[in-house]
Amino acid sequence: MKVIALKEGFFDGSRIRAGDEFDVPQGTKGSWITPVKEPKAADARDVKAKADAGAKGKNPDDLV
């Protein structure tokens, strides 16, 4: 599972800095790490739709 470090620490013989994302075995716990939130499938579709619209020049979020 992918986690993000909240502060510096060591894992598997490596120094991890705050903000680093890395993989750990499922079920690993620690006060200095938190799971990375994976985007939901619907979110991924929305991002792809906006990217496709932007590529065609139809992005409503584009102010230029």
PDB file of N, CA and C in Angstrom:
ATOM      1  N   MET A   1       0.846  -1.163   0.000  1.00  0.00           N
ATOM      2  CA  MET A   1       0.000   0.000   0.000  1.00  0.00           C
ATOM      3  C   MET A   1       0.893   1.227   0.000  1.00  0.00           C
ATOM      4  N   LYS A   2       0.410   2.281  -0.598  1.00  0.00           N
ATOM      5  CA  LYS A   2       1.186   3.511  -0.716  1.00  0.00           C
ATOM      6  C   LYS A   2       0.861   4.417   0.465  1.00  0.00           C
ATOM      7  N   VAL A   3       1.918   4.973   1.086  1.00  0.00           N
ATOM      8  CA  VAL A   3       1.767   5.869   2.230  1.00  0.00           C
ATOM      9  C   VAL A   3       2.587   7.137   1.996  1.00  0.00           C
ATOM     10  N   ILE A   4       2.322   8.145   2.817  1.00  0.00           N
ATOM     11  CA  ILE A   4       3.095   9.381   2.778  1.00  0.00           C
ATOM     12  C   ILE A   4       3.642   9.634   4.178  1.00  0.00           C
ATOM     13  N   ALA A   5       4.891  10.068   4.253  1.00  0.00           N
ATOM     14  CA  ALA A   5       5.534  10.324   5.542  1.00  0.00           C
ATOM     15  C   ALA A   5       5.105  11.681   6.081  1.00  0.00           C
ATOM     16  N   LEU A   6       4.695  11.705   7.339  1.00  0.00           N
ATOM     17  CA  LEU A   6       4.301  12.950   7.999  1.00  0.00           C
ATOM     18  C   LEU A   6       5.510  13.662   8.605  1.00  0.00           C
ATOM     19  N   LYS A   7       6.552  12.887   8.917  1.00  0.00           N
ATOM     20  CA  LYS A   7       7.814  13.427   9.420  1.00  0.00           C
ATOM     21  C   LYS A   7       8.918  12.450   9.040  1.00  0.00           C
ATOM     22  N   GLU A   8      10.170  12.828   9.286  1.00  0.00           N
ATOM     23  CA  GLU A   8      11.286  11.961   8.922  1.00  0.00           C
ATOM     24  C   GLU A   8      11.248  10.652   9.695  1.00  0.00           C
ATOM     25  N   GLY A   9      11.730   9.608   9.039  1.00  0.00           N
ATOM     26  CA  GLY A   9      11.803   8.311   9.682  1.00  0.00           C
ATOM     27  C   GLY A   9      12.656   7.366   8.857  1.00  0.00           C
ATOM     28  N   PHE A  10      12.716   6.130   9.293  1.00  0.00           N
ATOM     29  CA  PHE A  10      13.455   5.089   8.588  1.00  0.00           C
ATOM     30  C   PHE A  10      12.506   3.946   8.289  1.00  0.00           C
ATOM     31  N   PHE A  11      12.636   3.385   7.083  1.00  0.00           N
ATOM     32  CA  PHE A  11      11.844   2.215   6.719  1.00  0.00           C
ATOM     33  C   PHE A  11      12.672   1.343   5.804  1.00  0.00           C
ATOM     34  N   ASP A  12      12.774   0.072   6.141  1.00  0.00           N
ATOM     35  CA  ASP A  12      13.483  -0.906   5.319  1.00  0.00           C
ATOM     36  C   ASP A  12      14.914  -0.454   5.005  1.00  0.00           C
ATOM     37  N   GLY A  13      15.570   0.141   6.007  1.00  0.00           N
ATOM     38  CA  GLY A  13      16.962   0.548   5.852  1.00  0.00           C
ATOM     39  C   GLY A  13      17.167   1.842   5.090  1.00  0.00           C
ATOM     40  N   SER A  14      16.070   2.535   4.769  1.00  0.00           N
ATOM     41  CA  SER A  14      16.179   3.787   4.019  1.00  0.00           C
ATOM     42  C   SER A  14      15.646   4.951   4.840  1.00  0.00           C
ATOM     43  N   ARG A  15      16.277   6.099   4.674  1.00  0.00           N
ATOM     44  CA  ARG A  15      15.798   7.304   5.335  1.00  0.00           C
ATOM     45  C   ARG A  15      14.662   7.882   4.499  1.00  0.00           C
ATOM     46  N   ILE A  16      13.570   8.197   5.153  1.00  0.00           N
ATOM     47  CA  ILE A  16      12.399   8.754   4.493  1.00  0.00           C
ATOM     48  C   ILE A  16      12.197  10.170   5.013  1.00  0.00           C
ATOM     49  N   ARG A  17      11.997  11.115   4.112  1.00  0.00           N
ATOM     50  CA  ARG A  17      11.782  12.506   4.507  1.00  0.00           C
ATOM     51  C   ARG A  17      10.286  12.813   4.549  1.00  0.00           C
ATOM     52  N   ALA A  18       9.899  13.809   5.323  1.00  0.00           N
ATOM     53  CA  ALA A  18       8.502  14.228   5.411  1.00  0.00           C
ATOM     54  C   ALA A  18       7.998  14.590   4.014  1.00  0.00           C
ATOM     55  N   GLY A  19       6.827  14.070   3.650  1.00  0.00           N
ATOM     56  CA  GLY A  19       6.240  14.338   2.344  1.00  0.00           C
ATOM     57  C   GLY A  19       6.540  13.274   1.305  1.00  0.00           C
ATOM     58  N   ASP A  20       7.496  12.394   1.567  1.00  0.00           N
ATOM     59  CA  ASP A  20       7.822  11.326   0.615  1.00  0.00           C
ATOM     60  C   ASP A  20       6.693  10.302   0.564  1.00  0.00           C
ATOM     61  N   GLU A  21       6.387   9.821  -0.641  1.00  0.00           N
ATOM     62  CA  GLU A  21       5.437   8.727  -0.816  1.00  0.00           C
ATOM     63  C   GLU A  21       6.233   7.460  -1.102  1.00  0.00           C
ATOM     64  N   PHE A  22       5.819   6.349  -0.469  1.00  0.00           N
ATOM     65  CA  PHE A  22       6.519   5.084  -0.668  1.00  0.00           C
ATOM     66  C   PHE A  22       5.576   3.936  -0.367  1.00  0.00           C
ATOM     67  N   ASP A  23       5.967   2.746  -0.792  1.00  0.00           N
ATOM     68  CA  ASP A  23       5.150   1.547  -0.597  1.00  0.00           C
ATOM     69  C   ASP A  23       5.586   0.802   0.651  1.00  0.00           C
ATOM     70  N   VAL A  24       4.585   0.275   1.378  1.00  0.00           N
ATOM     71  CA  VAL A  24       4.817  -0.556   2.555  1.00  0.00           C
ATOM     72  C   VAL A  24       3.913  -1.777   2.445  1.00  0.00           C
ATOM     73  N   PRO A  25       4.232  -2.852   3.157  1.00  0.00           N
ATOM     74  CA  PRO A  25       3.340  -4.011   3.153  1.00  0.00           C
ATOM     75  C   PRO A  25       1.962  -3.643   3.731  1.00  0.00           C
ATOM     76  N   GLN A  26       0.927  -4.257   3.203  1.00  0.00           N
ATOM     77  CA  GLN A  26      -0.439  -4.017   3.672  1.00  0.00           C
ATOM     78  C   GLN A  26      -0.523  -4.225   5.187  1.00  0.00           C
ATOM     79  N   GLY A  27      -1.163  -3.310   5.892  1.00  0.00           N
ATOM     80  CA  GLY A  27      -1.324  -3.431   7.337  1.00  0.00           C
ATOM     81  C   GLY A  27      -0.236  -2.770   8.154  1.00  0.00           C
ATOM     82  N   THR A  28       0.799  -2.227   7.508  1.00  0.00           N
ATOM     83  CA  THR A  28       1.861  -1.544   8.231  1.00  0.00           C
ATOM     84  C   THR A  28       1.291  -0.283   8.877  1.00  0.00           C
ATOM     85  N   LYS A  29       1.636  -0.073  10.157  1.00  0.00           N
ATOM     86  CA  LYS A  29       1.149   1.096  10.876  1.00  0.00           C
ATOM     87  C   LYS A  29       2.309   1.865  11.464  1.00  0.00           C
ATOM     88  N   GLY A  30       2.129   3.154  11.611  1.00  0.00           N
ATOM     89  CA  GLY A  30       3.129   4.004  12.233  1.00  0.00           C
ATOM     90  C   GLY A  30       2.554   5.386  12.453  1.00  0.00           C
ATOM     91  N   SER A  31       2.997   6.053  13.503  1.00  0.00           N
ATOM     92  CA  SER A  31       2.477   7.386  13.800  1.00  0.00           C
ATOM     93  C   SER A  31       3.021   8.433  12.825  1.00  0.00           C
ATOM     94  N   TRP A  32       4.045   8.081  12.067  1.00  0.00           N
ATOM     95  CA  TRP A  32       4.677   9.044  11.172  1.00  0.00           C
ATOM     96  C   TRP A  32       4.288   8.849   9.703  1.00  0.00           C
ATOM     97  N   ILE A  33       3.375   7.906   9.429  1.00  0.00           N
ATOM     98  CA  ILE A  33       2.916   7.679   8.051  1.00  0.00           C
ATOM     99  C   ILE A  33       1.397   7.669   8.009  1.00  0.00           C
ATOM    100  N   THR A  34       0.859   7.972   6.846  1.00  0.00           N
ATOM    101  CA  THR A  34      -0.583   7.916   6.630  1.00  0.00           C
ATOM    102  C   THR A  34      -0.824   7.405   5.205  1.00  0.00           C
ATOM    103  N   PRO A  35      -1.887   6.635   4.993  1.00  0.00           N
ATOM    104  CA  PRO A  35      -2.159   6.128   3.647  1.00  0.00           C
ATOM    105  C   PRO A  35      -2.418   7.257   2.655  1.00  0.00           C
ATOM    106  N   VAL A  36      -1.981   7.052   1.428  1.00  0.00           N
ATOM    107  CA  VAL A  36      -2.245   8.003   0.354  1.00  0.00           C
ATOM    108  C   VAL A  36      -3.643   7.717  -0.157  1.00  0.00           C
ATOM    109  N   LYS A  37      -4.442   8.753  -0.291  1.00  0.00           N
ATOM    110  CA  LYS A  37      -5.796   8.579  -0.800  1.00  0.00           C
ATOM    111  C   LYS A  37      -5.733   8.420  -2.313  1.00  0.00           C
ATOM    112  N   GLU A  38      -6.252   7.304  -2.784  1.00  0.00           N
ATOM    113  CA  GLU A  38      -6.296   7.042  -4.215  1.00  0.00           C
ATOM    114  C   GLU A  38      -7.540   7.714  -4.804  1.00  0.00           C
ATOM    115  N   PRO A  39      -7.432   8.317  -5.979  1.00  0.00           N
ATOM    116  CA  PRO A  39      -8.621   8.918  -6.576  1.00  0.00           C
ATOM    117  C   PRO A  39      -9.643   7.849  -6.931  1.00  0.00           C
ATOM    118  N   LYS A  40     -10.908   8.176  -6.737  1.00  0.00           N
ATOM    119  CA  LYS A  40     -11.975   7.243  -7.096  1.00  0.00           C
ATOM    120  C   LYS A  40     -12.073   7.148  -8.606  1.00  0.00           C
ATOM    121  N   ALA A  41     -12.669   6.068  -9.094  1.00  0.00           N
ATOM    122  CA  ALA A  41     -12.799   5.862 -10.543  1.00  0.00           C
ATOM    123  C   ALA A  41     -13.557   7.016 -11.181  1.00  0.00           C
ATOM    124  N   ALA A  42     -14.595   7.508 -10.516  1.00  0.00           N
ATOM    125  CA  ALA A  42     -15.373   8.630 -11.067  1.00  0.00           C
ATOM    126  C   ALA A  42     -14.492   9.862 -11.193  1.00  0.00           C
ATOM    127  N   ASP A  43     -13.626  10.105 -10.201  1.00  0.00           N
ATOM    128  CA  ASP A  43     -12.718  11.240 -10.257  1.00  0.00           C
ATOM    129  C   ASP A  43     -11.765  11.115 -11.440  1.00  0.00           C
ATOM    130  N   ALA A  44     -11.260   9.923 -11.665  1.00  0.00           N
ATOM    131  CA  ALA A  44     -10.332   9.687 -12.767  1.00  0.00           C
ATOM    132  C   ALA A  44     -11.032   9.952 -14.099  1.00  0.00           C
ATOM    133  N   ARG A  45     -12.300   9.546 -14.215  1.00  0.00           N
ATOM    134  CA  ARG A  45     -13.044   9.809 -15.451  1.00  0.00           C
ATOM    135  C   ARG A  45     -13.237  11.307 -15.658  1.00  0.00           C
ATOM    136  N   ASP A  46     -13.530  12.037 -14.566  1.00  0.00           N
ATOM    137  CA  ASP A  46     -13.714  13.480 -14.669  1.00  0.00           C
ATOM    138  C   ASP A  46     -12.435  14.169 -15.124  1.00  0.00           C
ATOM    139  N   VAL A  47     -11.312  13.745 -14.570  1.00  0.00           N
ATOM    140  CA  VAL A  47     -10.025  14.326 -14.941  1.00  0.00           C
ATOM    141  C   VAL A  47      -9.740  14.049 -16.409  1.00  0.00           C
ATOM    142  N   LYS A  48      -9.990  12.814 -16.863  1.00  0.00           N
ATOM    143  CA  LYS A  48      -9.759  12.467 -18.267  1.00  0.00           C
ATOM    144  C   LYS A  48     -10.681  13.271 -19.177  1.00  0.00           C
ATOM    145  N   ALA A  49     -11.928  13.446 -18.797  1.00  0.00           N
ATOM    146  CA  ALA A  49     -12.869  14.209 -19.618  1.00  0.00           C
ATOM    147  C   ALA A  49     -12.416  15.667 -19.750  1.00  0.00           C
ATOM    148  N   LYS A  50     -11.957  16.256 -18.652  1.00  0.00           N
ATOM    149  CA  LYS A  50     -11.471  17.634 -18.714  1.00  0.00           C
ATOM    150  C   LYS A  50     -10.219  17.733 -19.580  1.00  0.00           C
ATOM    151  N   ALA A  51      -9.339  16.747 -19.468  1.00  0.00           N
ATOM    152  CA  ALA A  51      -8.114  16.745 -20.275  1.00  0.00           C
ATOM    153  C   ALA A  51      -8.456  16.621 -21.747  1.00  0.00           C
ATOM    154  N   ASP A  52      -9.407  15.727 -22.079  1.00  0.00           N
ATOM    155  CA  ASP A  52      -9.816  15.566 -23.473  1.00  0.00           C
ATOM    156  C   ASP A  52     -10.456  16.844 -24.008  1.00  0.00           C
ATOM    157  N   ALA A  53     -11.300  17.481 -23.209  1.00  0.00           N
ATOM    158  CA  ALA A  53     -11.947  18.717 -23.633  1.00  0.00           C
ATOM    159  C   ALA A  53     -10.914  19.819 -23.818  1.00  0.00           C
ATOM    160  N   GLY A  54      -9.927  19.868 -22.921  1.00  0.00           N
ATOM    161  CA  GLY A  54      -8.878  20.877 -23.027  1.00  0.00           C
ATOM    162  C   GLY A  54      -8.035  20.686 -24.268  1.00  0.00           C
ATOM    163  N   ALA A  55      -7.803  19.443 -24.644  1.00  0.00           N
ATOM    164  CA  ALA A  55      -7.019  19.151 -25.841  1.00  0.00           C
ATOM    165  C   ALA A  55      -7.756  19.603 -27.091  1.00  0.00           C
ATOM    166  N   LYS A  56      -9.087  19.639 -27.023  1.00  0.00           N
ATOM    167  CA  LYS A  56      -9.900  20.066 -28.170  1.00  0.00           C
ATOM    168  C   LYS A  56     -10.247  21.547 -28.100  1.00  0.00           C
ATOM    169  N   GLY A  57      -9.726  22.253 -27.076  1.00  0.00           N
ATOM    170  CA  GLY A  57      -9.996  23.669 -26.940  1.00  0.00           C
ATOM    171  C   GLY A  57     -11.371  23.980 -26.385  1.00  0.00           C
ATOM    172  N   LYS A  58     -11.999  23.023 -25.703  1.00  0.00           N
ATOM    173  CA  LYS A  58     -13.327  23.221 -25.170  1.00  0.00           C
ATOM    174  C   LYS A  58     -13.353  23.149 -23.655  1.00  0.00           C
ATOM    175  N   ASN A  59     -12.293  23.462 -23.009  1.00  0.00           N
ATOM    176  CA  ASN A  59     -12.229  23.370 -21.550  1.00  0.00           C
ATOM    177  C   ASN A  59     -12.893  24.580 -20.937  1.00  0.00           C
ATOM    178  N   PRO A  60     -14.002  24.404 -20.205  1.00  0.00           N
ATOM    179  CA  PRO A  60     -14.693  25.546 -19.608  1.00  0.00           C
ATOM    180  C   PRO A  60     -13.892  26.204 -18.496  1.00  0.00           C
ATOM    181  N   ASP A  61     -12.892  25.531 -17.965  1.00  0.00           N
ATOM    182  CA  ASP A  61     -12.055  26.117 -16.910  1.00  0.00           C
ATOM    183  C   ASP A  61     -10.926  26.963 -17.473  1.00  0.00           C
ATOM    184  N   ASP A  62     -10.758  26.965 -18.772  1.00  0.00           N
ATOM    185  CA  ASP A  62      -9.685  27.721 -19.419  1.00  0.00           C
ATOM    186  C   ASP A  62     -10.108  29.169 -19.577  1.00  0.00           C
ATOM    187  N   LEU A  63      -9.396  30.090 -18.944  1.00  0.00           N
ATOM    188  CA  LEU A  63      -9.766  31.497 -18.988  1.00  0.00           C
ATOM    189  C   LEU A  63      -9.149  32.234 -20.158  1.00  0.00           C
ATOM    190  N   VAL A  64      -8.255  31.631 -20.877  1.00  0.00           N
ATOM    191  CA  VAL A  64      -7.570  32.312 -21.973  1.00  0.00           C
ATOM    192  C   VAL A  64      -8.310  32.091 -23.265  1.00  0.00           C
TER     193      VAL A  64
END
